Amino acid sequence: MKLPTSAHTSQPWRIHEIAPDFRLEDVWALPTPGGPDDFPRLVRLFAAGDTSYNPSWAARTLFTIRWKLGELLGWDDPDSGVGARVPTLGDRLPDDLRDAPAGPQFDTLPFRSVYLTDNEWAAELANRTVHSVMHTGWVPDGAGGYRGQMAVLVKPNGRFGRAYMAAIAPFRYLIVYPPLMRSIGQDWQQQAGMKGQAPDRVRRVSVTDPNAAARRYDYADAFELRLEGPDRCSPEEWVRAGVDATPAWIKRIAGARDGLGSARIVESDADVVVLEDSDPLMDTVMVGRNVEPERRVLTTVLRYRRPLLARAVWAFIGILHRRTARQVVAGGLRHGDRSGDAALERS
């Protein structure tokens, strides 16, 4: 639900003193009901966000176009970001916030945490178009509980930045935000039903797996899940549980209606499972590994057989892959798969 600006300005947020020269763009009530101590979970959920997981095809397409335009036109080059084109808001922090942890790092979104308190979190980004702040707070809901509230503050970069913000406003309100809010609510409710192993603990990490790094590849990614106790699942068990819990429509696209589809298990033991797949466009290797007693990592590497066509196809299929990879490394938890739940509950 979009809120009036007073919902933000009437709160005693620290951001008022830190960014008084930023314009309040909009304020949203988040569908994240909880108790007084649930704010850290909301922060982790946002930090693990990825625009490629927006449930709306139209929204995902808009984000893909935006990132491609930014790459082609240099909007997101390093010299346009925080600490280059604009100084970080961290330089404005009072002593009590400067000495406190700034907040978590973002997995994929181009934000940087500025400060974090018990009920308030601010993160910033900058590019050629704007210097922006995503402000998240934890507020009473009027019924004895609490919920999240998000505000977007902006400082457009000159006339171009103001024109850009005006041009994207209809798309933000009509296409991006409605499905995003539904997705946040769904993820929040799913997390609430999971004991100690919420999907927000899946993080994208650097590719370090020796089995994958030893291969020449054109694309690679890795996702990890940190558990609260020793992992009682073998890599093959949690990979199968995650694949089984993948939504049916994704399985149809991938041609894997049942089980692992065309992927072949070429190695499997208590510590690692290696799967290989091949088609006319690319060769794929997936490595699931229990790196430590409490840490799982799923690594995927691709080698293009027909580079131009494969790269174009992967630009879209990769969105589904990254969503599914999080599901797989979580061993079925993201969609409430009981085999994944049971496996983690035993840990």
mmCIF file of C-alpha atoms in Angstrom:
data_model
loop_
_atom_site.group_PDB
_atom_site.id
_atom_site.type_symbol
_atom_site.label_atom_id
_atom_site.label_comp_id
_atom_site.label_asym_id
_atom_site.label_seq_id
_atom_site.Cartn_x
_atom_site.Cartn_y
_atom_site.Cartn_z
ATOM 1 C CA MET A 1 0.000 0.000 0.000
ATOM 2 C CA LYS A 2 1.303 3.429 -0.941
ATOM 3 C CA LEU A 3 1.214 5.813 2.034
ATOM 4 C CA PRO A 4 1.090 9.606 2.336
ATOM 5 C CA THR A 5 4.434 11.318 2.832
ATOM 6 C CA SER A 6 3.460 12.130 6.414
ATOM 7 C CA ALA A 7 3.808 8.431 7.274
ATOM 8 C CA HIS A 8 7.530 8.943 6.837
ATOM 9 C CA THR A 9 8.032 12.566 7.844
ATOM 10 C CA SER A 10 6.094 12.181 11.118
ATOM 11 C CA GLN A 11 8.427 9.437 12.364
ATOM 12 C CA PRO A 12 11.550 10.384 14.354
ATOM 13 C CA TRP A 13 13.867 8.757 11.827
ATOM 14 C CA ARG A 14 17.574 9.555 11.897
ATOM 15 C CA ILE A 15 17.541 9.897 8.112
ATOM 16 C CA HIS A 16 15.848 13.314 8.467
ATOM 17 C CA GLU A 17 19.037 14.838 9.887
ATOM 18 C CA ILE A 18 21.343 12.902 7.571
ATOM 19 C CA ALA A 19 19.690 13.509 4.196
ATOM 20 C CA PRO A 20 17.601 16.718 4.479
ATOM 21 C CA ASP A 21 18.510 17.697 0.906
ATOM 22 C CA PHE A 22 16.976 14.539 -0.581
ATOM 23 C CA ARG A 23 13.424 14.554 -1.975
ATOM 24 C CA LEU A 24 10.957 12.037 -0.575
ATOM 25 C CA GLU A 25 9.745 10.153 -3.653
ATOM 26 C CA ASP A 26 7.257 7.733 -2.084
ATOM 27 C CA VAL A 27 6.409 5.720 1.046
ATOM 28 C CA TRP A 28 5.092 2.143 1.185
ATOM 29 C CA ALA A 29 3.556 -0.040 3.883
ATOM 30 C CA LEU A 30 5.185 -3.453 3.607
ATOM 31 C CA PRO A 31 3.124 -6.662 4.001
ATOM 32 C CA THR A 32 5.463 -7.902 6.739
ATOM 33 C CA PRO A 33 3.560 -8.220 10.042
ATOM 34 C CA GLY A 34 5.640 -9.223 13.024
ATOM 35 C CA GLY A 35 6.747 -8.564 16.544
ATOM 36 C CA PRO A 36 9.090 -5.968 18.023
ATOM 37 C CA ASP A 37 12.189 -8.109 17.385
ATOM 38 C CA ASP A 38 11.567 -9.056 13.745
ATOM 39 C CA PHE A 39 13.230 -6.072 12.075
ATOM 40 C CA PRO A 40 16.598 -7.850 11.504
ATOM 41 C CA ARG A 41 14.788 -10.508 9.475
ATOM 42 C CA LEU A 42 13.309 -7.818 7.231
ATOM 43 C CA VAL A 43 16.761 -6.300 6.728
ATOM 44 C CA ARG A 44 18.187 -9.674 5.677
ATOM 45 C CA LEU A 45 15.292 -10.227 3.287
ATOM 46 C CA PHE A 46 15.942 -6.932 1.516
ATOM 47 C CA ALA A 47 19.712 -7.411 1.410
ATOM 48 C CA ALA A 48 19.245 -10.759 -0.344
ATOM 49 C CA GLY A 49 16.885 -9.247 -2.942
ATOM 50 C CA ASP A 50 17.414 -9.522 -6.674
ATOM 51 C CA THR A 51 15.418 -7.787 -9.418
ATOM 52 C CA SER A 52 15.557 -10.993 -11.454
ATOM 53 C CA TYR A 53 13.239 -12.615 -8.869
ATOM 54 C CA ASN A 54 10.393 -10.119 -9.328
ATOM 55 C CA PRO A 55 7.332 -12.346 -9.968
ATOM 56 C CA SER A 56 6.110 -10.096 -12.782
ATOM 57 C CA TRP A 57 7.481 -10.868 -16.239
ATOM 58 C CA ALA A 58 6.931 -7.246 -17.234
ATOM 59 C CA ALA A 59 8.866 -5.970 -14.217
ATOM 60 C CA ARG A 60 11.746 -8.383 -14.834
ATOM 61 C CA THR A 61 11.870 -7.253 -18.451
ATOM 62 C CA LEU A 62 11.974 -3.580 -17.418
ATOM 63 C CA PHE A 63 14.841 -4.226 -15.015
ATOM 64 C CA THR A 64 16.731 -6.205 -17.668
ATOM 65 C CA ILE A 65 16.318 -3.339 -20.145
ATOM 66 C CA ARG A 66 17.425 -0.812 -17.519
ATOM 67 C CA TRP A 67 20.596 -2.724 -16.634
ATOM 68 C CA LYS A 68 21.445 -3.223 -20.321
ATOM 69 C CA LEU A 69 20.927 0.481 -21.059
ATOM 70 C CA GLY A 70 23.084 1.362 -18.080
ATOM 71 C CA GLU A 71 25.814 -0.925 -19.375
ATOM 72 C CA LEU A 72 25.659 0.465 -22.920
ATOM 73 C CA LEU A 73 25.402 4.153 -21.945
ATOM 74 C CA GLY A 74 27.690 4.072 -18.949
ATOM 75 C CA TRP A 75 25.026 5.092 -16.457
ATOM 76 C CA ASP A 76 26.308 2.606 -13.878
ATOM 77 C CA ASP A 77 30.054 2.887 -14.441
ATOM 78 C CA PRO A 78 32.183 2.908 -11.263
ATOM 79 C CA ASP A 79 33.012 6.604 -11.669
ATOM 80 C CA SER A 80 29.295 7.429 -11.389
ATOM 81 C CA GLY A 81 28.712 5.704 -8.069
ATOM 82 C CA VAL A 82 28.920 6.451 -4.364
ATOM 83 C CA GLY A 83 32.373 7.677 -3.414
ATOM 84 C CA ALA A 84 33.080 8.808 -6.986
ATOM 85 C CA ARG A 85 30.389 11.039 -8.493
ATOM 86 C CA VAL A 86 28.866 11.723 -5.079
ATOM 87 C CA PRO A 87 30.237 11.359 -1.527
ATOM 88 C CA THR A 88 28.689 8.657 0.620
ATOM 89 C CA LEU A 89 26.074 9.607 3.179
ATOM 90 C CA GLY A 90 28.283 7.756 5.627
ATOM 91 C CA ASP A 91 30.384 10.919 5.771
ATOM 92 C CA ARG A 92 27.403 12.726 7.307
ATOM 93 C CA LEU A 93 26.729 10.259 10.112
ATOM 94 C CA PRO A 94 26.851 11.445 13.726
ATOM 95 C CA ASP A 95 29.353 9.724 15.974
ATOM 96 C CA ASP A 96 26.927 7.205 17.482
ATOM 97 C CA LEU A 97 25.957 5.882 14.031
ATOM 98 C CA ARG A 98 29.457 6.156 12.584
ATOM 99 C CA ASP A 99 30.781 3.784 15.255
ATOM 100 C CA ALA A 100 27.952 1.257 14.810
ATOM 101 C CA PRO A 101 27.702 -1.466 12.109
ATOM 102 C CA ALA A 102 26.393 -0.006 8.847
ATOM 103 C CA GLY A 103 24.270 -3.037 8.003
ATOM 104 C CA PRO A 104 24.568 -6.046 5.695
ATOM 105 C CA GLN A 105 26.092 -6.158 2.251
ATOM 106 C CA PHE A 106 23.718 -6.667 -0.665
ATOM 107 C CA ASP A 107 23.975 -9.890 -2.640
ATOM 108 C CA THR A 108 23.218 -8.469 -6.091
ATOM 109 C CA LEU A 109 21.484 -5.077 -5.868
ATOM 110 C CA PRO A 110 23.739 -2.014 -6.353
ATOM 111 C CA PHE A 111 23.019 -0.595 -2.880
ATOM 112 C CA ARG A 112 25.450 0.078 -0.037
ATOM 113 C CA SER A 113 24.356 0.074 3.596
ATOM 114 C CA VAL A 114 24.785 3.435 5.365
ATOM 115 C CA TYR A 115 23.560 2.781 8.920
ATOM 116 C CA LEU A 116 21.430 0.364 10.925
ATOM 117 C CA THR A 117 19.600 0.813 14.232
ATOM 118 C CA ASP A 118 17.079 -1.306 16.123
ATOM 119 C CA ASN A 119 14.211 -0.055 13.947
ATOM 120 C CA GLU A 120 15.739 1.810 11.001
ATOM 121 C CA TRP A 121 18.028 1.000 8.086
ATOM 122 C CA ALA A 122 19.263 3.145 5.225
ATOM 123 C CA ALA A 123 21.089 2.066 2.075
ATOM 124 C CA GLU A 124 22.240 4.208 -0.837
ATOM 125 C CA LEU A 125 23.074 3.934 -4.520
ATOM 126 C CA ALA A 126 24.292 6.412 -7.101
ATOM 127 C CA ASN A 127 24.649 6.420 -10.878
ATOM 128 C CA ARG A 128 24.501 8.937 -13.725
ATOM 129 C CA THR A 129 20.799 9.576 -13.123
ATOM 130 C CA VAL A 130 20.332 9.854 -9.372
ATOM 131 C CA HIS A 131 21.682 9.513 -5.835
ATOM 132 C CA SER A 132 19.035 7.499 -4.011
ATOM 133 C CA VAL A 133 18.321 6.211 -0.511
ATOM 134 C CA MET A 134 16.195 3.185 0.336
ATOM 135 C CA HIS A 135 15.012 3.734 3.900
ATOM 136 C CA THR A 136 13.389 0.854 5.772
ATOM 137 C CA GLY A 137 11.750 1.205 9.167
ATOM 138 C CA TRP A 138 9.885 -0.961 11.665
ATOM 139 C CA VAL A 139 6.696 0.719 12.879
ATOM 140 C CA PRO A 140 3.686 -0.168 15.078
ATOM 141 C CA ASP A 141 0.747 -1.362 12.974
ATOM 142 C CA GLY A 142 -1.953 0.039 15.299
ATOM 143 C CA ALA A 143 -3.149 -3.422 16.300
ATOM 144 C CA GLY A 144 -0.499 -4.366 18.824
ATOM 145 C CA GLY A 145 2.044 -5.599 16.290
ATOM 146 C CA TYR A 146 4.618 -4.170 13.899
ATOM 147 C CA ARG A 147 5.258 -4.034 10.162
ATOM 148 C CA GLY A 148 7.860 -2.754 7.767
ATOM 149 C CA GLN A 149 7.729 0.615 6.042
ATOM 150 C CA MET A 150 9.863 1.614 3.071
ATOM 151 C CA ALA A 151 10.601 5.111 1.812
ATOM 152 C CA VAL A 152 12.533 6.117 -1.306
ATOM 153 C CA LEU A 153 14.483 9.377 -1.185
ATOM 154 C CA VAL A 154 16.212 10.793 -4.256
ATOM 155 C CA LYS A 155 18.529 13.530 -5.408
ATOM 156 C CA PRO A 156 18.306 13.591 -9.237
ATOM 157 C CA ASN A 157 21.468 14.365 -11.176
ATOM 158 C CA GLY A 158 20.547 17.619 -12.905
ATOM 159 C CA ARG A 159 17.942 17.981 -15.642
ATOM 160 C CA PHE A 160 18.680 14.563 -17.055
ATOM 161 C CA GLY A 161 18.099 12.944 -13.677
ATOM 162 C CA ARG A 162 14.821 14.786 -13.134
ATOM 163 C CA ALA A 163 13.611 13.812 -16.617
ATOM 164 C CA TYR A 164 14.619 10.198 -15.987
ATOM 165 C CA MET A 165 12.727 10.022 -12.680
ATOM 166 C CA ALA A 166 9.625 11.525 -14.287
ATOM 167 C CA ALA A 167 9.802 9.078 -17.203
ATOM 168 C CA ILE A 168 10.052 5.944 -15.058
ATOM 169 C CA ALA A 169 7.421 6.970 -12.475
ATOM 170 C CA PRO A 170 4.438 5.357 -14.282
ATOM 171 C CA PHE A 171 6.361 2.109 -14.741
ATOM 172 C CA ARG A 172 7.384 2.023 -11.082
ATOM 173 C CA TYR A 173 3.858 2.506 -9.764
ATOM 174 C CA LEU A 174 1.969 0.377 -12.301
ATOM 175 C CA ILE A 175 4.379 -2.448 -13.173
ATOM 176 C CA VAL A 176 7.191 -2.745 -10.639
ATOM 177 C CA TYR A 177 5.797 -2.065 -7.174
ATOM 178 C CA PRO A 178 2.511 -4.059 -7.112
ATOM 179 C CA PRO A 179 4.095 -7.473 -7.850
ATOM 180 C CA LEU A 180 7.135 -6.563 -5.751
ATOM 181 C CA MET A 181 4.956 -5.956 -2.698
ATOM 182 C CA ARG A 182 3.142 -9.257 -3.246
ATOM 183 C CA SER A 183 6.472 -11.052 -3.520
ATOM 184 C CA ILE A 184 7.775 -9.468 -0.312
ATOM 185 C CA GLY A 185 4.627 -10.566 1.504
ATOM 186 C CA GLN A 186 4.895 -14.134 0.179
ATOM 187 C CA ASP A 187 8.563 -14.457 1.111
ATOM 188 C CA TRP A 188 7.845 -13.038 4.564
ATOM 189 C CA GLN A 189 5.061 -15.537 5.222
ATOM 190 C CA GLN A 190 7.145 -18.443 3.942
ATOM 191 C CA GLN A 191 9.983 -17.462 6.234
ATOM 192 C CA ALA A 192 7.630 -17.252 9.204
ATOM 193 C CA GLY A 193 6.755 -20.937 8.768
ATOM 194 C CA MET A 194 10.379 -22.116 8.608
ATOM 195 C CA LYS A 195 12.175 -22.951 11.819
ATOM 196 C CA GLY A 196 15.586 -21.373 11.873
ATOM 197 C CA GLN A 197 16.373 -21.859 8.179
ATOM 198 C CA ALA A 198 14.713 -19.020 6.261
ATOM 199 C CA PRO A 199 15.469 -18.675 2.538
ATOM 200 C CA ASP A 200 16.964 -15.247 3.159
ATOM 201 C CA ARG A 201 20.072 -17.092 4.357
ATOM 202 C CA VAL A 202 20.867 -18.078 0.770
ATOM 203 C CA ARG A 203 23.481 -15.665 -0.563
ATOM 204 C CA ARG A 204 25.225 -15.288 -3.888
ATOM 205 C CA VAL A 205 28.991 -15.681 -3.403
ATOM 206 C CA SER A 206 32.194 -15.760 -5.447
ATOM 207 C CA VAL A 207 32.985 -18.856 -7.506
ATOM 208 C CA THR A 208 35.744 -20.752 -5.668
ATOM 209 C CA ASP A 209 34.828 -24.416 -6.149
ATOM 210 C CA PRO A 210 37.936 -26.207 -7.481
ATOM 211 C CA ASN A 211 35.857 -28.524 -9.663
ATOM 212 C CA ALA A 212 34.297 -25.541 -11.414
ATOM 213 C CA ALA A 213 37.216 -23.118 -11.341
ATOM 214 C CA ALA A 214 39.438 -25.652 -13.114
ATOM 215 C CA ARG A 215 37.183 -25.542 -16.185
ATOM 216 C CA ARG A 216 37.193 -22.892 -18.885
ATOM 217 C CA TYR A 217 33.782 -21.248 -18.752
ATOM 218 C CA ASP A 218 31.799 -18.344 -20.213
ATOM 219 C CA TYR A 219 29.467 -17.858 -17.252
ATOM 220 C CA ALA A 220 29.616 -18.909 -13.591
ATOM 221 C CA ASP A 221 27.775 -18.244 -10.342
ATOM 222 C CA ALA A 222 27.607 -19.702 -6.850
ATOM 223 C CA PHE A 223 25.051 -19.610 -4.029
ATOM 224 C CA GLU A 224 25.571 -20.636 -0.422
ATOM 225 C CA LEU A 225 23.330 -21.510 2.510
ATOM 226 C CA ARG A 226 24.681 -21.317 6.056
ATOM 227 C CA LEU A 227 22.915 -23.650 8.464
ATOM 228 C CA GLU A 228 22.554 -23.377 12.210
ATOM 229 C CA GLY A 229 23.804 -26.924 12.795
ATOM 230 C CA PRO A 230 25.675 -29.699 10.978
ATOM 231 C CA ASP A 231 24.182 -30.633 7.620
ATOM 232 C CA ARG A 232 22.749 -34.157 7.715
ATOM 233 C CA CYS A 233 21.938 -34.120 3.988
ATOM 234 C CA SER A 234 24.391 -35.237 1.339
ATOM 235 C CA PRO A 235 24.740 -32.791 -1.577
ATOM 236 C CA GLU A 236 22.787 -35.137 -3.841
ATOM 237 C CA GLU A 237 19.923 -35.270 -1.311
ATOM 238 C CA TRP A 238 19.547 -31.492 -0.976
ATOM 239 C CA VAL A 239 19.949 -30.948 -4.722
ATOM 240 C CA ARG A 240 17.173 -33.447 -5.458
ATOM 241 C CA ALA A 241 14.945 -31.943 -2.747
ATOM 242 C CA GLY A 242 15.433 -28.470 -4.192
ATOM 243 C CA VAL A 243 14.765 -29.576 -7.765
ATOM 244 C CA ASP A 244 11.622 -31.441 -6.693
ATOM 245 C CA ALA A 245 10.291 -28.263 -5.052
ATOM 246 C CA THR A 246 10.934 -26.064 -8.101
ATOM 247 C CA PRO A 247 7.685 -24.637 -9.546
ATOM 248 C CA ALA A 248 6.210 -26.761 -12.333
ATOM 249 C CA TRP A 249 6.269 -23.941 -14.898
ATOM 250 C CA ILE A 250 10.041 -23.590 -14.512
ATOM 251 C CA LYS A 251 10.473 -27.361 -14.892
ATOM 252 C CA ARG A 252 8.505 -27.256 -18.139
ATOM 253 C CA ILE A 253 10.750 -24.524 -19.538
ATOM 254 C CA ALA A 254 13.862 -26.427 -18.468
ATOM 255 C CA GLY A 255 12.554 -29.728 -19.825
ATOM 256 C CA ALA A 256 12.860 -31.372 -16.400
ATOM 257 C CA ARG A 257 9.297 -32.293 -15.516
ATOM 258 C CA ASP A 258 10.493 -35.171 -13.337
ATOM 259 C CA GLY A 259 13.632 -35.268 -11.253
ATOM 260 C CA LEU A 260 16.836 -33.874 -12.683
ATOM 261 C CA GLY A 261 15.707 -34.079 -16.300
ATOM 262 C CA SER A 262 18.585 -34.487 -18.764
ATOM 263 C CA ALA A 263 21.273 -33.645 -16.185
ATOM 264 C CA ARG A 264 23.588 -36.579 -15.453
ATOM 265 C CA ILE A 265 25.164 -37.206 -12.055
ATOM 266 C CA VAL A 266 28.828 -37.935 -12.772
ATOM 267 C CA GLU A 267 30.048 -37.865 -9.170
ATOM 268 C CA SER A 268 28.290 -38.144 -5.819
ATOM 269 C CA ASP A 269 29.505 -38.768 -2.289
ATOM 270 C CA ALA A 270 29.008 -37.357 1.207
ATOM 271 C CA ASP A 271 30.682 -34.057 0.305
ATOM 272 C CA VAL A 272 29.993 -33.302 -3.350
ATOM 273 C CA VAL A 273 27.665 -33.999 -6.246
ATOM 274 C CA VAL A 274 28.589 -33.087 -9.824
ATOM 275 C CA LEU A 275 25.949 -32.887 -12.559
ATOM 276 C CA GLU A 276 26.550 -32.332 -16.256
ATOM 277 C CA ASP A 277 24.183 -31.397 -19.056
ATOM 278 C CA SER A 278 24.684 -30.532 -22.701
ATOM 279 C CA ASP A 279 22.608 -29.167 -25.560
ATOM 280 C CA PRO A 280 23.400 -27.570 -28.940
ATOM 281 C CA LEU A 281 23.956 -24.151 -27.325
ATOM 282 C CA MET A 282 25.982 -24.830 -24.199
ATOM 283 C CA ASP A 283 27.551 -27.331 -21.789
ATOM 284 C CA THR A 284 26.516 -27.007 -18.151
ATOM 285 C CA VAL A 285 28.183 -28.251 -14.978
ATOM 286 C CA MET A 286 26.606 -27.911 -11.538
ATOM 287 C CA VAL A 287 28.552 -28.706 -8.377
ATOM 288 C CA GLY A 288 26.794 -29.068 -5.030
ATOM 289 C CA ARG A 289 29.195 -29.227 -2.111
ATOM 290 C CA ASN A 290 29.049 -29.397 1.673
ATOM 291 C CA VAL A 291 32.038 -27.094 2.141
ATOM 292 C CA GLU A 292 31.874 -27.078 5.923
ATOM 293 C CA PRO A 293 29.610 -28.908 8.405
ATOM 294 C CA GLU A 294 27.232 -25.905 8.364
ATOM 295 C CA ARG A 295 27.666 -24.542 4.837
ATOM 296 C CA ARG A 296 26.313 -25.641 1.434
ATOM 297 C CA VAL A 297 27.430 -24.161 -1.881
ATOM 298 C CA LEU A 298 25.920 -24.701 -5.335
ATOM 299 C CA THR A 299 28.144 -23.628 -8.242
ATOM 300 C CA THR A 300 27.087 -23.478 -11.895
ATOM 301 C CA VAL A 301 29.409 -22.990 -14.861
ATOM 302 C CA LEU A 302 28.541 -22.741 -18.561
ATOM 303 C CA ARG A 303 30.640 -23.121 -21.665
ATOM 304 C CA TYR A 304 28.964 -21.747 -24.788
ATOM 305 C CA ARG A 305 29.023 -23.872 -27.921
ATOM 306 C CA ARG A 306 27.460 -21.154 -30.053
ATOM 307 C CA PRO A 307 28.517 -18.001 -28.176
ATOM 308 C CA LEU A 308 26.363 -15.331 -29.800
ATOM 309 C CA LEU A 309 23.114 -17.280 -29.667
ATOM 310 C CA ALA A 310 23.848 -18.864 -26.283
ATOM 311 C CA ARG A 311 24.643 -15.492 -24.704
ATOM 312 C CA ALA A 312 21.364 -14.032 -26.016
ATOM 313 C CA VAL A 313 19.335 -16.984 -24.736
ATOM 314 C CA TRP A 314 21.077 -16.982 -21.345
ATOM 315 C CA ALA A 315 20.232 -13.315 -20.825
ATOM 316 C CA PHE A 316 16.643 -14.478 -20.236
ATOM 317 C CA ILE A 317 17.035 -18.099 -19.102
ATOM 318 C CA GLY A 318 19.647 -16.974 -16.586
ATOM 319 C CA ILE A 319 16.945 -15.114 -14.667
ATOM 320 C CA LEU A 320 15.108 -18.391 -14.064
ATOM 321 C CA HIS A 321 18.352 -20.182 -13.310
ATOM 322 C CA ARG A 322 19.335 -17.785 -10.523
ATOM 323 C CA ARG A 323 15.902 -18.069 -8.955
ATOM 324 C CA THR A 324 16.051 -21.859 -9.148
ATOM 325 C CA ALA A 325 19.635 -22.044 -7.849
ATOM 326 C CA ARG A 326 18.541 -20.398 -4.592
ATOM 327 C CA GLN A 327 15.734 -22.932 -4.329
ATOM 328 C CA VAL A 328 18.074 -25.852 -4.953
ATOM 329 C CA VAL A 329 20.748 -24.867 -2.435
ATOM 330 C CA ALA A 330 17.996 -24.381 0.163
ATOM 331 C CA GLY A 331 17.014 -28.000 -0.381
ATOM 332 C CA GLY A 332 13.330 -27.329 -1.036
ATOM 333 C CA LEU A 333 12.743 -24.773 1.712
ATOM 334 C CA ARG A 334 11.722 -21.871 -0.526
ATOM 335 C CA HIS A 335 8.477 -23.552 -1.533
ATOM 336 C CA GLY A 336 7.839 -25.495 1.657
ATOM 337 C CA ASP A 337 9.028 -28.844 0.299
ATOM 338 C CA ARG A 338 8.722 -31.303 3.149
ATOM 339 C CA SER A 339 11.829 -33.326 2.263
ATOM 340 C CA GLY A 340 13.897 -30.138 2.482
ATOM 341 C CA ASP A 341 12.206 -29.098 5.717
ATOM 342 C CA ALA A 342 12.762 -32.476 7.314
ATOM 343 C CA ALA A 343 16.368 -32.601 6.254
ATOM 344 C CA LEU A 344 17.107 -29.262 7.833
ATOM 345 C CA GLU A 345 15.102 -29.955 10.959
ATOM 346 C CA ARG A 346 17.354 -32.982 11.560
ATOM 347 C CA SER A 347 20.385 -30.680 11.522
#
